[in-house]
Coordinates of C-alpha atoms in Angstrom, one line a residue:
M1 CA 143.5 229.9 -26.2
H2 CA 139.8 230.0 -25.3
K3 CA 138.2 233.4 -25.7
K4 CA 134.7 234.4 -24.5
L5 CA 132.8 237.7 -24.6
I6 CA 129.8 238.1 -22.3
H7 CA 127.9 241.2 -23.5
N8 CA 124.6 243.0 -23.4
G9 CA 124.3 242.7 -19.6
Q10 CA 124.3 244.8 -16.5
V11 CA 127.8 244.3 -15.2
I12 CA 128.3 244.6 -11.4
T13 CA 131.7 246.2 -10.8
P14 CA 133.3 247.6 -7.6
E15 CA 132.6 251.1 -9.0
G16 CA 128.9 250.5 -9.8
I17 CA 126.7 248.8 -12.4
L18 CA 127.4 249.1 -16.1
S19 CA 124.0 249.2 -17.8
N20 CA 125.2 247.9 -21.2
G21 CA 128.3 246.1 -20.1
Y22 CA 130.6 243.3 -21.2
V23 CA 133.3 241.1 -19.8
Y24 CA 136.0 239.7 -22.1
V25 CA 137.6 236.5 -21.0
V26 CA 140.8 234.8 -22.3
S27 CA 142.1 231.5 -21.1
G28 CA 140.1 231.6 -17.9
K29 CA 141.0 235.1 -16.9
I30 CA 139.2 238.4 -17.2
V31 CA 141.0 240.6 -19.7
E32 CA 138.6 243.6 -20.0
V33 CA 135.4 244.9 -18.4
G34 CA 133.6 247.8 -20.0
D35 CA 130.4 249.5 -21.1
G36 CA 129.0 249.5 -24.6
I37 CA 130.3 247.6 -27.6
I38 CA 133.8 246.0 -28.0
E39 CA 135.3 244.8 -31.2
V40 CA 136.6 241.3 -31.0
S41 CA 137.9 238.8 -33.5
D42 CA 135.8 236.1 -35.1
D43 CA 137.3 233.3 -33.0
V44 CA 135.7 234.7 -29.8
E45 CA 132.7 232.8 -28.4
R46 CA 129.9 235.3 -27.7
I47 CA 127.5 234.9 -24.8
D48 CA 124.5 237.3 -25.0
A49 CA 123.5 238.1 -21.4
Q50 CA 120.1 239.3 -22.7
G51 CA 120.0 242.2 -20.2
L52 CA 120.7 240.0 -17.2
Y53 CA 123.0 241.0 -14.4
I54 CA 126.7 239.9 -14.9
S55 CA 128.1 239.3 -11.4
P56 CA 131.3 238.0 -9.8
G57 CA 130.9 234.3 -8.9
F58 CA 129.5 233.6 -5.4
I59 CA 132.0 232.5 -2.8
D60 CA 130.6 230.3 0.0
I61 CA 133.2 230.0 2.8
H62 CA 131.0 227.7 5.0
V63 CA 129.1 224.8 3.4
H64 CA 128.6 221.2 4.6
G65 CA 126.7 219.6 1.7
G66 CA 124.1 219.7 -1.0
G67 CA 122.4 217.6 -3.6
G68 CA 122.0 214.7 -1.2
A69 CA 125.7 214.5 -0.2
D70 CA 127.7 215.8 2.7
F71 CA 131.5 216.3 3.0
M72 CA 131.3 214.2 6.2
D73 CA 130.4 211.2 4.0
G74 CA 134.2 211.2 3.4
T75 CA 134.0 210.1 -0.2
V76 CA 135.3 211.7 -3.4
E77 CA 131.9 211.2 -4.9
A78 CA 130.3 213.2 -2.1
F79 CA 132.7 216.1 -2.6
L80 CA 132.1 216.3 -6.3
K81 CA 128.3 216.1 -5.8
V82 CA 128.3 219.0 -3.4
A83 CA 130.4 221.1 -5.8
E84 CA 128.3 220.3 -8.8
T85 CA 125.0 221.0 -6.9
H86 CA 126.0 224.5 -5.7
V87 CA 127.5 225.6 -9.0
N88 CA 123.9 225.5 -10.3
Y89 CA 123.0 228.3 -7.8
G90 CA 125.9 230.6 -8.7
T91 CA 128.6 229.4 -6.3
T92 CA 131.9 229.3 -8.1
A93 CA 134.1 228.7 -5.0
L94 CA 133.5 227.0 -1.7
S95 CA 135.1 225.8 1.5
P96 CA 134.1 222.2 2.4
T97 CA 133.2 222.3 6.1
T98 CA 133.4 219.5 8.7
L99 CA 131.5 218.7 11.9
T100 CA 132.8 217.4 15.2
S101 CA 134.1 213.9 14.7
H102 CA 136.8 211.3 15.4
V103 CA 140.3 212.4 14.3
E104 CA 140.6 209.4 12.0
D105 CA 137.4 210.3 10.3
L106 CA 138.7 213.8 9.8
F107 CA 141.8 212.4 8.1
S108 CA 139.7 210.4 5.8
I109 CA 137.8 213.5 4.8
L110 CA 141.1 215.4 4.2
D111 CA 142.3 212.5 2.0
A112 CA 139.0 212.6 0.0
Y113 CA 139.4 216.4 -0.4
A114 CA 142.9 215.9 -2.0
V115 CA 141.6 213.5 -4.6
A116 CA 138.3 215.4 -5.3
N117 CA 140.2 218.6 -5.7
E118 CA 142.1 217.1 -8.6
R119 CA 139.0 215.7 -10.2
N120 CA 136.7 218.6 -9.7
T121 CA 136.0 220.0 -13.2
K122 CA 132.2 220.3 -13.2
G123 CA 131.5 222.1 -9.9
A124 CA 132.4 225.0 -7.7
Q125 CA 136.1 225.2 -7.0
F126 CA 137.4 224.1 -3.6
I127 CA 139.3 226.7 -1.7
G128 CA 140.5 224.8 1.4
V129 CA 138.8 222.9 4.2
H130 CA 137.0 224.6 7.1
L131 CA 137.3 222.6 10.3
E132 CA 134.2 223.3 12.5
G133 CA 135.1 221.9 15.8
P134 CA 135.6 219.9 17.9
Y135 CA 136.7 222.5 20.4
F136 CA 133.3 224.0 21.4
S137 CA 131.2 225.0 24.3
M138 CA 128.9 222.1 25.2
N139 CA 126.2 224.6 26.1
Q140 CA 126.3 226.1 22.6
R141 CA 126.8 222.8 20.7
G142 CA 123.6 223.2 18.6
A143 CA 123.3 220.1 16.3
Q144 CA 127.0 219.2 16.7
N145 CA 127.5 215.7 18.2
P146 CA 128.3 216.2 21.9
K147 CA 130.2 212.9 21.9
F148 CA 133.1 214.5 20.1
I149 CA 133.1 218.0 21.8
R150 CA 136.3 218.6 23.8
N151 CA 138.9 221.1 24.9
P152 CA 141.9 222.0 22.7
D153 CA 144.6 219.3 22.9
P154 CA 148.0 220.5 21.6
E155 CA 149.1 217.1 20.6
E156 CA 145.9 216.5 18.6
Y157 CA 145.6 219.9 16.8
K158 CA 149.3 219.9 15.9
R159 CA 148.9 216.4 14.4
I160 CA 145.8 217.5 12.4
L161 CA 147.5 220.6 11.0
D162 CA 150.6 218.6 10.1
Y163 CA 148.5 216.0 8.3
S164 CA 147.2 218.2 5.5
D165 CA 147.9 221.6 3.8
A166 CA 144.3 221.7 2.7
I167 CA 143.1 223.1 6.0
A168 CA 142.3 226.8 5.5
R169 CA 140.3 227.7 8.5
W170 CA 139.4 226.4 12.0
S171 CA 136.4 227.4 14.1
A172 CA 136.5 227.0 17.9
A173 CA 135.3 228.5 21.2
P174 CA 137.9 231.0 22.5
E175 CA 136.9 230.7 26.2
L176 CA 137.9 227.1 26.5
P177 CA 141.0 226.0 28.5
G178 CA 143.9 226.1 26.1
A179 CA 142.0 227.9 23.4
L180 CA 144.3 231.0 23.3
E181 CA 147.4 228.8 22.9
F182 CA 145.5 226.9 20.2
G183 CA 144.6 230.1 18.4
K184 CA 148.1 231.4 18.5
Y185 CA 149.4 228.1 17.0
V186 CA 146.7 228.0 14.2
K187 CA 147.5 231.6 13.2
S188 CA 151.2 230.8 13.2
K189 CA 150.4 228.2 10.5
G190 CA 148.8 230.8 8.3
K191 CA 145.2 229.5 8.9
I192 CA 142.1 231.6 9.5
L193 CA 140.8 231.3 13.0
A194 CA 137.2 231.8 13.9
L195 CA 135.0 231.8 17.0
A196 CA 132.0 229.5 17.0
H197 CA 129.6 227.5 19.2
T198 CA 130.8 229.8 22.0
D199 CA 129.5 230.9 25.4
A200 CA 132.2 233.5 25.8
I201 CA 131.5 236.9 27.3
Y202 CA 132.9 240.1 25.7
E203 CA 136.2 240.1 27.6
E204 CA 136.9 236.5 26.6
V205 CA 136.1 237.2 22.9
L206 CA 138.3 240.3 23.0
E207 CA 141.2 238.2 24.3
G208 CA 140.5 235.6 21.7
F209 CA 140.5 238.3 19.0
N210 CA 144.0 239.4 20.2
H211 CA 145.1 235.8 19.8
G212 CA 143.8 235.5 16.2
F213 CA 140.0 234.8 16.4
T214 CA 139.2 237.4 13.8
L215 CA 136.0 235.9 12.3
A216 CA 132.6 235.1 13.9
T217 CA 131.2 231.8 12.5
H218 CA 127.5 231.9 11.7
F219 CA 127.0 235.1 13.7
Y220 CA 124.0 234.8 16.2
S221 CA 123.8 231.1 15.7
A222 CA 125.1 229.0 18.7
M223 CA 126.6 232.1 20.2
S224 CA 126.2 233.9 23.5
G225 CA 124.4 237.2 23.9
V226 CA 123.8 239.3 27.0
T227 CA 123.8 237.1 30.1
R228 CA 123.5 237.6 33.9
R229 CA 125.8 236.1 36.4
N230 CA 124.4 236.7 39.9
A231 CA 123.4 240.4 39.8
Y232 CA 125.7 241.5 37.0
R233 CA 125.1 241.6 33.3
Y234 CA 127.8 240.7 30.8
A235 CA 128.0 241.3 27.1
G236 CA 128.4 238.1 25.1
A237 CA 129.9 237.0 21.8
V238 CA 127.3 238.8 19.7
E239 CA 128.0 242.1 21.4
A240 CA 131.7 241.5 21.0
G241 CA 131.3 241.0 17.3
Y242 CA 129.6 244.4 17.1
L243 CA 132.1 246.2 19.4
I244 CA 135.3 244.9 17.8
D245 CA 135.3 246.9 14.6
E246 CA 137.9 244.7 12.9
M247 CA 136.1 241.5 13.5
D248 CA 134.4 240.0 10.4
V249 CA 131.1 238.1 10.7
E250 CA 129.4 235.5 8.6
I251 CA 125.7 235.2 8.6
I252 CA 123.3 232.4 7.4
A253 CA 121.1 234.8 5.5
D254 CA 118.2 232.5 4.8
G255 CA 115.8 234.7 6.7
I256 CA 115.2 231.9 9.2
H257 CA 118.5 231.4 11.1
V258 CA 118.8 235.2 11.3
P259 CA 115.4 236.9 10.9
A260 CA 114.9 240.2 9.0
P261 CA 115.3 242.7 11.9
L262 CA 118.6 241.1 13.0
L263 CA 119.8 241.0 9.4
Q264 CA 119.1 244.7 9.2
L265 CA 120.9 245.3 12.5
V266 CA 124.0 243.4 11.4
V267 CA 124.2 245.4 8.2
K268 CA 123.6 248.7 10.1
I269 CA 126.4 248.0 12.5
K270 CA 129.0 246.0 10.6
G271 CA 128.4 247.0 7.0
A272 CA 128.9 245.0 3.8
D273 CA 132.7 245.2 4.0
R274 CA 132.7 243.1 7.2
I275 CA 129.9 240.6 6.4
A276 CA 130.2 237.4 4.5
L277 CA 127.0 235.6 3.5
V278 CA 127.3 231.8 4.0
T279 CA 124.8 229.0 3.3
D280 CA 126.1 226.6 6.0
A281 CA 124.1 224.2 3.9
M282 CA 123.7 220.5 4.7
R283 CA 123.0 217.7 2.3
S284 CA 119.4 218.7 1.6
A285 CA 120.3 221.9 -0.2
G286 CA 118.9 221.7 -3.7
M287 CA 116.7 218.7 -2.7
P288 CA 113.0 218.2 -1.9
E289 CA 112.0 218.7 1.8
G290 CA 111.5 215.7 4.1
E291 CA 113.6 213.5 6.3
S292 CA 117.4 213.8 5.9
V293 CA 120.7 213.3 7.8
L294 CA 123.1 215.9 9.1
G295 CA 126.7 214.7 8.8
N296 CA 127.8 211.3 7.7
I297 CA 125.0 209.4 5.9
E298 CA 125.6 206.3 8.0
T299 CA 126.3 207.7 11.5
G300 CA 124.8 211.3 11.3
L301 CA 121.9 212.9 13.0
K302 CA 118.4 212.3 11.6
V303 CA 116.7 215.6 10.9
L304 CA 113.6 217.0 9.3
V305 CA 113.6 219.5 6.5
E306 CA 110.6 221.7 6.3
D307 CA 109.7 225.4 5.9
G308 CA 113.0 226.0 4.1
V309 CA 115.3 224.8 7.0
A310 CA 116.5 221.6 8.7
K311 CA 115.2 221.0 12.2
L312 CA 115.8 218.4 14.9
S313 CA 113.3 215.6 14.6
D314 CA 111.3 216.9 17.6
R315 CA 111.4 220.4 16.0
S316 CA 113.0 221.9 19.1
A317 CA 115.8 223.6 17.3
F318 CA 117.3 224.2 13.8
A319 CA 119.7 221.5 12.6
G320 CA 121.2 223.2 9.6
S321 CA 120.5 225.3 6.6
V322 CA 119.3 224.2 3.2
A323 CA 120.1 227.5 1.6
T324 CA 121.9 228.1 -1.7
A325 CA 123.9 231.2 -2.4
D326 CA 121.3 232.8 -4.7
R327 CA 118.7 232.6 -1.8
L328 CA 121.1 234.5 0.5
V329 CA 121.5 237.4 -2.0
R330 CA 117.7 237.5 -2.6
T331 CA 117.0 237.5 1.2
M332 CA 119.4 240.3 1.9
I333 CA 117.8 242.5 -0.7
R334 CA 114.2 241.7 0.2
E335 CA 114.5 241.4 4.0
A336 CA 117.6 243.3 5.0
K337 CA 116.7 246.1 2.6
V338 CA 120.3 246.3 1.2
S339 CA 121.2 247.3 -2.4
L340 CA 122.0 244.7 -5.0
E341 CA 125.6 245.8 -5.0
D342 CA 126.0 245.4 -1.3
A343 CA 124.2 242.0 -1.3
V344 CA 126.6 240.8 -4.0
K345 CA 129.6 242.2 -2.2
M346 CA 128.8 240.2 0.9
M347 CA 128.6 237.0 -1.3
T348 CA 131.8 237.8 -3.3
A349 CA 134.3 240.5 -2.5
T350 CA 134.0 240.3 1.3
P351 CA 134.4 236.5 1.6
A352 CA 137.3 236.7 -0.9
R353 CA 139.1 239.1 1.3
I354 CA 138.5 237.1 4.5
V355 CA 140.0 234.0 2.9
G356 CA 142.9 235.8 1.3
L357 CA 141.7 235.4 -2.4
S358 CA 141.1 239.1 -3.3
E359 CA 143.8 239.1 -5.9
K360 CA 142.2 236.3 -7.8
K361 CA 138.5 236.4 -7.0
G362 CA 135.6 238.4 -5.6
S363 CA 135.1 241.1 -8.3
L364 CA 135.0 241.5 -12.1
E365 CA 138.4 243.1 -12.8
P366 CA 141.2 242.4 -15.3
E367 CA 143.6 239.6 -14.4
K368 CA 141.2 237.9 -12.0
D369 CA 139.7 234.5 -12.5
A370 CA 136.7 234.4 -14.8
D371 CA 134.3 233.2 -12.1
I372 CA 131.1 234.8 -13.4
V373 CA 127.4 234.4 -12.7
L374 CA 124.4 235.7 -14.7
F375 CA 121.1 236.1 -12.9
D376 CA 117.8 238.0 -13.3
Q377 CA 116.1 240.6 -11.1
D378 CA 114.9 237.8 -8.8
I379 CA 118.4 236.5 -8.5
Q380 CA 117.5 233.3 -10.4
V381 CA 120.8 232.0 -11.7
K382 CA 120.9 231.5 -15.5
L383 CA 124.6 230.8 -16.1
T384 CA 127.6 230.0 -14.0
M385 CA 131.2 230.1 -15.3
V386 CA 134.2 228.9 -13.3
G387 CA 137.6 229.7 -14.6
G388 CA 136.2 230.7 -18.0
I389 CA 134.3 227.4 -18.4
V390 CA 130.5 227.4 -18.4
L391 CA 129.3 224.7 -15.9
H392 CA 125.6 225.7 -15.6
D393 CA 123.6 227.2 -18.5
Q394 CA 119.9 227.9 -18.4
L395 CA 120.4 230.9 -20.7
N396 CA 121.0 229.0 -24.0
K397 CA 118.4 226.4 -23.1
Q398 CA 115.8 229.1 -22.9
S399 CA 116.9 230.9 -26.1
K400 CA 116.9 227.7 -28.2

């Protein structure tokens, strides 16, 4: 029975911040959270937080890669490398995310997930695969490979969902022919359904919402806004995300994909309870800037990473994020002007609720998984614990 006491820190709880708080962990679960001093037995490992913030672990429900690896590489090694990279920045749980591809390539990725999930002891925990595509609007494809974009095919998507239980979420465009039937089927299988890379107008999004499209993937990115058709204006997917109160939205809060005024607007209208921060990171997250590849290392799209973002080689558009979770929290505080508590909630409790893990993750409360992050006032991560096991530790290195 492994016991740990993290003490002498500022504990971020659902009720507020405990200024001299502690978190007591036994066998990978949180047993007690409190303020002040707690008496424990001599066999308890003590971790002095040194006044740092003690936060729930960050949950990234949309990530493609990091550390030079991408889930589209389709190897167990790539999966493990991404998990081990992001744990250094406070991510304790993540959803491996795909790009548009051949079905057979998708199956290889799902196979790799199954093996990597068993071997993943040094990185952020995997919480199910997020299929991004291939049922997208060609007009809103962004950096997705147009060769693989198509309309929903019942025979195909039923085959994919039957192939693996690891699929947790599917993102698609709700306005496509057959998309509503697709949505209904995905929801019937207990999967999260999200709208993405969509040219839908408000009425189409509303109908999609009624068929299960309850989450907006990377809100504002590859998504329609107000448009004109002949003399008439139509509200787009962005406006629908605002008008449908029950719709959750995820935002790439790197300050580049969604600039400060729009970050502030999303928070003002949707609030922290409906916003999940996501990195949407590609393989260059945690790596030096320069040339890189979006998607499979052999067949993917060559891109350029500069100014803290991935761009198409001609610099005509963004081609992916290189953000890490700590950067998202930092950006929301500095540019969206939100409180530390709300920024953390959008990186922990809200994504946990969206993916159905609130009973286990997302907050520091008794009986929940001991997924814990320690960081300073600049959200520089000093320690990351997953399931009670310390996987990243700058704290003790500094104190020695």
